[in-house]
Coordinates of C-alpha atoms and ligand atoms in Angstrom, one line a residue:
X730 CA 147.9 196.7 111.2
X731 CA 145.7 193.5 112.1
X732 CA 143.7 194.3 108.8
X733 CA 146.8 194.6 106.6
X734 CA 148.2 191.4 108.3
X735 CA 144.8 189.4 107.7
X736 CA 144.9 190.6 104.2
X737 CA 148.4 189.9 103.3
X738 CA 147.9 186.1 105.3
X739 CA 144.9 185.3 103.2
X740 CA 146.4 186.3 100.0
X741 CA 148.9 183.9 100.4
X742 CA 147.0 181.2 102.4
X743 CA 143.6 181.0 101.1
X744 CA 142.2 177.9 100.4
X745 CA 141.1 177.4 96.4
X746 CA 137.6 176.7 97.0
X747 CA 135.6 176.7 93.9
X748 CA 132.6 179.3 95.2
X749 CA 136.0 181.8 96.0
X750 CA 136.1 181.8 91.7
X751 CA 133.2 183.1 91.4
X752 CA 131.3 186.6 92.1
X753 CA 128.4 185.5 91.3
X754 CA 125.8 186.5 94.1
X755 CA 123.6 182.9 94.0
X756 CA 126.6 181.0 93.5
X757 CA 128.0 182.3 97.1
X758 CA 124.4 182.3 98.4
X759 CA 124.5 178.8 98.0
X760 CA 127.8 178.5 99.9
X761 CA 126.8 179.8 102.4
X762 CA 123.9 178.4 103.3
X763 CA 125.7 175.1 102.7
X764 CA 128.5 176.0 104.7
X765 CA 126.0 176.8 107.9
X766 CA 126.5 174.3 110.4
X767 CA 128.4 171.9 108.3
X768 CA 132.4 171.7 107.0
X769 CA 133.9 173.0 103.6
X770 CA 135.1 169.3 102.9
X771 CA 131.3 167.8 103.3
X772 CA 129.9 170.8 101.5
X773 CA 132.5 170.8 98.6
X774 CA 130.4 167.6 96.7
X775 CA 127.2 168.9 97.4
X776 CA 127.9 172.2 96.2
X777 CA 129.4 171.7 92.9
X778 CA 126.2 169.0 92.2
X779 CA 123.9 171.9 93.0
X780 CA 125.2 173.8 91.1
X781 CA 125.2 171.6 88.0
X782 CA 121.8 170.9 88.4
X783 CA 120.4 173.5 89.9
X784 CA 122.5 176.4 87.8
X785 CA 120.2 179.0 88.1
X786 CA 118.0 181.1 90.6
X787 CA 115.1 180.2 88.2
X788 CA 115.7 176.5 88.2
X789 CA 115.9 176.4 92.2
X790 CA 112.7 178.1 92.1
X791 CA 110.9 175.5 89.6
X792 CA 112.7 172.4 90.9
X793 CA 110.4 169.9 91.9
X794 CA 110.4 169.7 96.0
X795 CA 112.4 166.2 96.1
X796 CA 114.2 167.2 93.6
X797 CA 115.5 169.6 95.9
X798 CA 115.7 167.6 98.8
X799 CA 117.6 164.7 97.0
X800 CA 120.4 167.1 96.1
X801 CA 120.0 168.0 100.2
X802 CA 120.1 164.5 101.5
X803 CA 123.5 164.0 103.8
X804 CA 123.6 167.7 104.6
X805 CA 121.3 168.0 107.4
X806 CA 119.2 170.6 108.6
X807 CA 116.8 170.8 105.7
X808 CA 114.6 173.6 106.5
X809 CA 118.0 175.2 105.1
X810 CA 117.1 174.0 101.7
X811 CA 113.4 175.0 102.0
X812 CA 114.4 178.5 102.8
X813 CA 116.7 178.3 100.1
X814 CA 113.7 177.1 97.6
X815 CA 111.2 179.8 99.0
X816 CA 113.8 182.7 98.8
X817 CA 114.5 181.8 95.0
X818 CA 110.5 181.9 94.2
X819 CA 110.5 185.7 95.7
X820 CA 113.4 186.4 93.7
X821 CA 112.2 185.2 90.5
X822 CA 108.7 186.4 91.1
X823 CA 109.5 190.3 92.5
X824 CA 113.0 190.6 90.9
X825 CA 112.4 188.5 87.7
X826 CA 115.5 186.2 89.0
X827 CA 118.2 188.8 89.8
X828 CA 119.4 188.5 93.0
X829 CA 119.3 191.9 95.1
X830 CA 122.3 193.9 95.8
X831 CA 121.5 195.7 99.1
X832 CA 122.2 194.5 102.7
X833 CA 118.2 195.1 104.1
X834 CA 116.8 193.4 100.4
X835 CA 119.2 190.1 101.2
X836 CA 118.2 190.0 104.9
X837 CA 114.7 190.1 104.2
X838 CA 115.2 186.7 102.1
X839 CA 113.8 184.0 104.0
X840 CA 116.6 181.8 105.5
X841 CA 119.2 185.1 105.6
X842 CA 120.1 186.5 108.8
X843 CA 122.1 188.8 109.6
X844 CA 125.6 187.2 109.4
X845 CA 124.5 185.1 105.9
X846 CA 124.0 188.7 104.5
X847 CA 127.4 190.0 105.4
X848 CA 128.5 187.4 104.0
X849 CA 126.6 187.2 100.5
X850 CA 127.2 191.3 100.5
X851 CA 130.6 191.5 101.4
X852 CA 131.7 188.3 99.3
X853 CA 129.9 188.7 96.3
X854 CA 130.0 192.8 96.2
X855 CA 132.3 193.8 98.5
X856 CA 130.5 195.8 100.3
X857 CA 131.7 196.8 103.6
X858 CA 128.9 194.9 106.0
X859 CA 130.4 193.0 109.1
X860 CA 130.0 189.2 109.6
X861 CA 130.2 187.4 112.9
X862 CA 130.4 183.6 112.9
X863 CA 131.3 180.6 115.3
X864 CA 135.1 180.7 114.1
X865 CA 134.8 184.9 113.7
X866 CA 133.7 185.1 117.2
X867 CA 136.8 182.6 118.4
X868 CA 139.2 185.1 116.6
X869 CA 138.3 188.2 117.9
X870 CA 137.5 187.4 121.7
X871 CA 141.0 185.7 121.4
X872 CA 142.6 189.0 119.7
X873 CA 141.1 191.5 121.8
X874 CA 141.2 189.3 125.0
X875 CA 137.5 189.9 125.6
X876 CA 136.7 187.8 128.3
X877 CA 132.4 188.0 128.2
X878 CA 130.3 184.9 127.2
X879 CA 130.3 186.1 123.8
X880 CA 126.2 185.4 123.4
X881 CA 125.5 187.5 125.9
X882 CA 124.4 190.5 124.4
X883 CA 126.2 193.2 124.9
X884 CA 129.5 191.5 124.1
X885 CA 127.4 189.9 120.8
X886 CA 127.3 193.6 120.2
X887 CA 130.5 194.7 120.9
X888 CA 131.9 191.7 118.7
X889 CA 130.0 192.8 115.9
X890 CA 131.3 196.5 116.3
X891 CA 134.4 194.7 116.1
X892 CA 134.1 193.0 112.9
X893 CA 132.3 196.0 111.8
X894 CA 135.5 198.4 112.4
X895 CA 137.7 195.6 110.7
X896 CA 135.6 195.7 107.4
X897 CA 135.5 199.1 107.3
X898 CA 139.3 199.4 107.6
X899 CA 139.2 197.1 104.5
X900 CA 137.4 199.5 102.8
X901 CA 139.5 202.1 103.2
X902 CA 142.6 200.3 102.4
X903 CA 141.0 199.3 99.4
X904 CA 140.2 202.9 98.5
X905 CA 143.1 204.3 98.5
X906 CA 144.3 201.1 95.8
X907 CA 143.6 202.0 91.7
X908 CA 141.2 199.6 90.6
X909 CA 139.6 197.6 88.9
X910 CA 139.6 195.5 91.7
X911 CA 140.4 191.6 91.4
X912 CA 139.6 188.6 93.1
X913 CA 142.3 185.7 94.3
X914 CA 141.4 183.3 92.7
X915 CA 141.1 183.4 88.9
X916 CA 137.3 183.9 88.0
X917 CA 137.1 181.6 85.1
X918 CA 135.5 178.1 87.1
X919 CA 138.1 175.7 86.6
X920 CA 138.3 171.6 86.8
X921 CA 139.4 170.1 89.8
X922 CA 140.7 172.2 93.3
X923 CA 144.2 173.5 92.3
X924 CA 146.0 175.6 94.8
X925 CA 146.2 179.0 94.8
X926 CA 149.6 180.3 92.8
X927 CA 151.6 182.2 96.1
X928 CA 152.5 185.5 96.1
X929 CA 156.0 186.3 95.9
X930 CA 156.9 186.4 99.6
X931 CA 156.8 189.2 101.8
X932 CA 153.9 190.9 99.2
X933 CA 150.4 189.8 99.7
X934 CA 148.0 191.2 96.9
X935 CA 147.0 193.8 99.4
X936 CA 150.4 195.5 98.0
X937 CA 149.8 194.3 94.9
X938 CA 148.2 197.5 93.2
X939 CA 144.5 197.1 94.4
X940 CA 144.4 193.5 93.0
X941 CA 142.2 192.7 96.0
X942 CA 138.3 193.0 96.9
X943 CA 139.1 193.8 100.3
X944 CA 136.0 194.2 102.3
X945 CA 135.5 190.4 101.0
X946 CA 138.5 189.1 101.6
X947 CA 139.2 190.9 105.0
X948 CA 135.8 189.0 105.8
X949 CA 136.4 185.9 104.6
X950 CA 140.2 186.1 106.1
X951 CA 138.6 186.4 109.5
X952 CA 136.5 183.0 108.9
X953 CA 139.2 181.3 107.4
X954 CA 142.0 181.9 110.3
X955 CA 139.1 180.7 112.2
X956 CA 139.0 177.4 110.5
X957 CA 142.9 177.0 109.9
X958 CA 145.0 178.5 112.3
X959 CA 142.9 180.0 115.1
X960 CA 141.4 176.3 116.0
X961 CA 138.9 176.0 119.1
X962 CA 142.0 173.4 120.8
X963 CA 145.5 173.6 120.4
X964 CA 145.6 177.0 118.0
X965 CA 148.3 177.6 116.1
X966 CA 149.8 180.5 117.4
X967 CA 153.4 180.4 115.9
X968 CA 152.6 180.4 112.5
X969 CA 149.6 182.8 113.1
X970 CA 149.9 185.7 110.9
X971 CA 148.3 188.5 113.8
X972 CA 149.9 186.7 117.0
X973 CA 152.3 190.1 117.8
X974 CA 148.9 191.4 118.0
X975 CA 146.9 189.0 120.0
X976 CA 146.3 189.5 123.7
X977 CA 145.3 185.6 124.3
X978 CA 148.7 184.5 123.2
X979 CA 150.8 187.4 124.9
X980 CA 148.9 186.1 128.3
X981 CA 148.4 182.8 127.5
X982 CA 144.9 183.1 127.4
X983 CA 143.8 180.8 124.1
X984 CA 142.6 178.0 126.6
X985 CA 140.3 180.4 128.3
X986 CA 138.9 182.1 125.0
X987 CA 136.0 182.2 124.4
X988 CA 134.3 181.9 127.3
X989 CA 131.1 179.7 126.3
X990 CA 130.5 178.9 129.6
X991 CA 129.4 175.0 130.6
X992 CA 127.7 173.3 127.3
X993 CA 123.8 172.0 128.3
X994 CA 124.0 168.2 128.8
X995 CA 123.5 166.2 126.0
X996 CA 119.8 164.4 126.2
X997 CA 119.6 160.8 125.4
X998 CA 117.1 159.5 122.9
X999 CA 115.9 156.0 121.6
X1000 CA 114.1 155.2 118.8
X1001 CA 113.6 151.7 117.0
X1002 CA 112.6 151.9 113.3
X1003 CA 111.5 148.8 111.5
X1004 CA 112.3 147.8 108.0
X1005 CA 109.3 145.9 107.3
X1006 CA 109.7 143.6 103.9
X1007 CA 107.0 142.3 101.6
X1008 CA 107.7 140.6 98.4
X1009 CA 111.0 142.7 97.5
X1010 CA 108.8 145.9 98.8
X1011 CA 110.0 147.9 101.7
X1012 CA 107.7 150.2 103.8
X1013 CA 108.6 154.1 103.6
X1014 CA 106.9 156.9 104.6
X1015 CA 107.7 160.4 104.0
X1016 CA 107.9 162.9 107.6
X1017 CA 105.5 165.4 108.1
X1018 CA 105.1 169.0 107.8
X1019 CA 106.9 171.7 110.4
X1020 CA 108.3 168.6 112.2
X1021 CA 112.7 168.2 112.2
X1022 CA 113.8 167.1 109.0
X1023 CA 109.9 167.2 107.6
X1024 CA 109.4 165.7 103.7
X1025 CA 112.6 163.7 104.5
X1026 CA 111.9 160.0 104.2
X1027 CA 112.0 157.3 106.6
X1028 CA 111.2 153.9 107.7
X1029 CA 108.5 153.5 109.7
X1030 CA 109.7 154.0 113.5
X1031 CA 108.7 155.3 117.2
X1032 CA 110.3 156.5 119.9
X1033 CA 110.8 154.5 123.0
X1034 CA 110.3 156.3 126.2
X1035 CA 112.2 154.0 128.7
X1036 CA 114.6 151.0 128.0
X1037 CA 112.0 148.6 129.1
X1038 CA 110.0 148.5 126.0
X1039 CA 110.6 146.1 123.6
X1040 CA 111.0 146.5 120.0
X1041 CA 108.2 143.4 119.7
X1042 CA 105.8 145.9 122.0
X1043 CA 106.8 148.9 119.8
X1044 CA 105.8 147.2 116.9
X1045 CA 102.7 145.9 118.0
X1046 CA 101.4 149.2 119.4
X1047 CA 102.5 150.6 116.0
X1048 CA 101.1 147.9 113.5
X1049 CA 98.2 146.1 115.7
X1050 CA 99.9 142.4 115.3
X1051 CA 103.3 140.8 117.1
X1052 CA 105.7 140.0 114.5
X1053 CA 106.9 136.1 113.7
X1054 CA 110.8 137.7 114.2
X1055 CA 112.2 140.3 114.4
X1056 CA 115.8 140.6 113.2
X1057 CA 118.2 143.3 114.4
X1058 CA 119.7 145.3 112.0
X1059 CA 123.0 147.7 113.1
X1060 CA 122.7 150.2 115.2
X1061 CA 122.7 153.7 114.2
X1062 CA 123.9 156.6 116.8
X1063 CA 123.9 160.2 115.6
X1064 CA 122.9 163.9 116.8
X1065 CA 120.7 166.6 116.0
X1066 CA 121.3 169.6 117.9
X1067 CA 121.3 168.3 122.0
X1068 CA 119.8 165.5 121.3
X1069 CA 122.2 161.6 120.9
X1070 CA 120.0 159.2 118.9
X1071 CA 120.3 155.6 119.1
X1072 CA 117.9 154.0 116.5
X1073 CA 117.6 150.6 116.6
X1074 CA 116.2 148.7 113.8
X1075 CA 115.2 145.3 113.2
X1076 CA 114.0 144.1 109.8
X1077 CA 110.2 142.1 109.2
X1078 CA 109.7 140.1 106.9
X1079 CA 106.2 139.8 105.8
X1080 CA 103.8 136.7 104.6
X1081 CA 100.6 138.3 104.0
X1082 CA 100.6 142.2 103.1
X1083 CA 99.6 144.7 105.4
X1084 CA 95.8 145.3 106.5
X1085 CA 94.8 148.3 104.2
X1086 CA 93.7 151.1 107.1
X1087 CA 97.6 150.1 108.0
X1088 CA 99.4 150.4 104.7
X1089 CA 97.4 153.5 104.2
X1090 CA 98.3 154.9 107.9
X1091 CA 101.9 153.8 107.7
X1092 CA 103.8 154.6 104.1
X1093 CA 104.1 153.7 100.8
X1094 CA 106.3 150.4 99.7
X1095 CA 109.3 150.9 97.6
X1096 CA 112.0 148.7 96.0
X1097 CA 115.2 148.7 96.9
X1098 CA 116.1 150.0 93.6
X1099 CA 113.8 152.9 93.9
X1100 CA 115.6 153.9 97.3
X1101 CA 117.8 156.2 95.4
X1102 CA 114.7 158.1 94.1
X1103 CA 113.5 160.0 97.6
X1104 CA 115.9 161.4 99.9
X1105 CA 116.3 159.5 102.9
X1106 CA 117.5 161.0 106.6
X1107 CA 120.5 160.5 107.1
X1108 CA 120.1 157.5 109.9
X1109 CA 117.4 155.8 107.5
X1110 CA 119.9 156.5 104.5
X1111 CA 122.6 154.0 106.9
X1112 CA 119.3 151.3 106.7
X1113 CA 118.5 151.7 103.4
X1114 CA 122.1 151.2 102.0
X1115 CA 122.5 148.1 104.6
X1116 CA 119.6 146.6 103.5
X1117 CA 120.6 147.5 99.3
X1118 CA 124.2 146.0 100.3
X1119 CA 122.6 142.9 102.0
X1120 CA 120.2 142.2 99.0
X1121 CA 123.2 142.8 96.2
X1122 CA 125.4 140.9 98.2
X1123 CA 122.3 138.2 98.3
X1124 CA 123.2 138.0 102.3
Ligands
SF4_485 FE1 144.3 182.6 117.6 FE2 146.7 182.2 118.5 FE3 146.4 183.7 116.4 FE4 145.7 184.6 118.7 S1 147.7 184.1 118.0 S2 144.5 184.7 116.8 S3 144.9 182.7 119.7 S4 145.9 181.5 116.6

């Protein structure tokens, strides 16, 4: 009943998302590691520029490393893309570019774990592998009223049984249906994000003569009732197409569920960057290996360890002389993970060029019309588009 339900709901309420007209296994690949840690409406531009760059396992593997990382920049968590890169070389190298089809040759991919698998398996061959997610978790601790911390690990378990028992009842649904099978969504891509033609009412395509990959979409319905209906506040419960089913409504529960216990406190961090000038020439330098968002670029900066230190010490301890002035540039607050990041910047404007040993140490110097060539964090991106604004605007 709760797998016929989510089937006939997503039939009729999926949204028309242009890696859902597709089957093809890199296609969804991409998706999903896009789709980790970040919403469908950021991912949406990235995605269909990836993909007409990049349209090809093969090209991934050869792109050049900024290449890659350009097409990245705004997304975040870039050892994603890496993963991504390296996973594409093994592919083309051991498989000559096909992508594998079976559950263990998909996990062993680096940057695939065990719910990116499900997904990629169960999406892009319907096969009948579980997936567990933020918003799949939310759904089915709500539905079965489990009460447990959820990433504890039994109950991880238990959830995963779960979705596992779902997907499989998907399976056999889909069995019993002629085929060939069908997707929702036409599979022809087309322009622009038009909405999925409804059923008629009261017959979801799961009644429609097996015109449904089931084990996909019951999947995918999960995730999706997650994201639409089944919200972490306020859910939706009256329109919610498995609330006769769902013990958090029937007790009043949905406040409760899931149980993630108290969040660890936020940690405050400071940093001051400097946009340091020289005859139309800004200072840039590109982050390191196996540090957080490494190859990204950056202007030069340092982390302050208490508020007492002043962006004049910083600077000095960073580039052996005191500045004439410093001017402060806006503020930029963001997070990664725990951590809240203020980054103050101030721009320099230099005279004389930098001592060698220090220009060497510190960066390479770039244009402002050459920003748009490396791939920026996304903090430093804010600087570098305030300082191509001021210079256009001749501020
Ligand atoms: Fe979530 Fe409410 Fe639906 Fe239960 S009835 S699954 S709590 S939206």
């Amino acid at each position: 009943m709760l797998v016929s339900a989510l089937l006939d709901w997503f039939a009729q309420n999926a949204r028309d998302l242009p890696w859902r007209r597709t089957q093809d296994p890199y296609a969804i690949w991409v998706s999903e590691i896009m789709l980790q840690q970040t919403q469908v409406k950021t991912v949406l531009p990235f995605w269909e520029r990836w993909m007409r760059e990049l349209p090809t396992i093969e090209a991934v593997a050869k792109a050049s490393p900024d290449k890659i990382h350009k097409l990245w920049e705004g997304l975040g968590y870039y050892t994603r893309v890496r993963n991504l890169q390296k996973a594409a070389q093994i592919i083309l190298k051991e498989r000559e570019g096909e992508f594998p089809k079976t559950f263990d040759e998909v996990l062993a991919l680096p940057g695939i774990g065990r719910y990116t698998a499900g997904a990629i398996c169960s999406i892009a061959f319907n096969q009948p592998m579980p997936i567990l997610d933020g918003n799949v978790v939310r759904v089915l601790t709500r539905v079965f009223g489990i009460a447990q911390d959820p990433r504890e690990k039994e109950t991880n378990e238990l959830l995963w049984g779960l979705a596992e028992e779902l997907v499989n009842g998907a399976n056999r649904s889909c069995s019993l249906l002629p085929s060939p099978q069908h997707t929702v969504f036409p599979q022809k891509p087309s322009p622009g994000l038009r909405p999925p033609s409804p059923a008629p009412a009261g017959e979801g395509l799961a009644r429609r003569g097996g015109m449904l990959n089931c084990c996909s979409h019951l999947n995918q319905s999960l995730m999706e009732l997650g994201a639409l209906v089944c919200a972490p506040r306020n859910p939706q419960c009256l329109i919610c197409p498995v609330k006769k089913l769902c013990v958090a409504f029937k007790e009043n529960r949905t406040e409760e569920l899931p149980n993630l216990g108290k969040r660890a406190a936020a940690t405050a961090r400071r940093f001051v960057a400097f946009v340091v000038e020289h005859r139309g020439k800004f200072l840039v330098r590109q982050r390191p290996e196996k540090v957080v968002n490494a190859h990204m670029w950056e202007f030069p900066n340092v982390e302050a360890n208490g508020n007492a230190t002043s962006a004049a010490e910083l600077f000095k301890t960073h580039f052996g002389f005191l500045p004439a002035e410093l001017l402060p540039l806006p503020v930029v607050k963001h997070s990664i993970t725990r951590y809240r990041i203020t980054l103050e910047a101030f721009r320099v404007s230099l005279e004389k060029p930098l001592k060698k040993p220090h220009a060497r140490v510190m960066g390479t110097w770039l244009s402002h019309a050459k920003f748009d060539t490396v791939a920026f964090t996304a903090a430093h991106k804010k600087l570098a588009n305030f300082e191509v604004n001021r210079i256009l605007s001749g501020r």
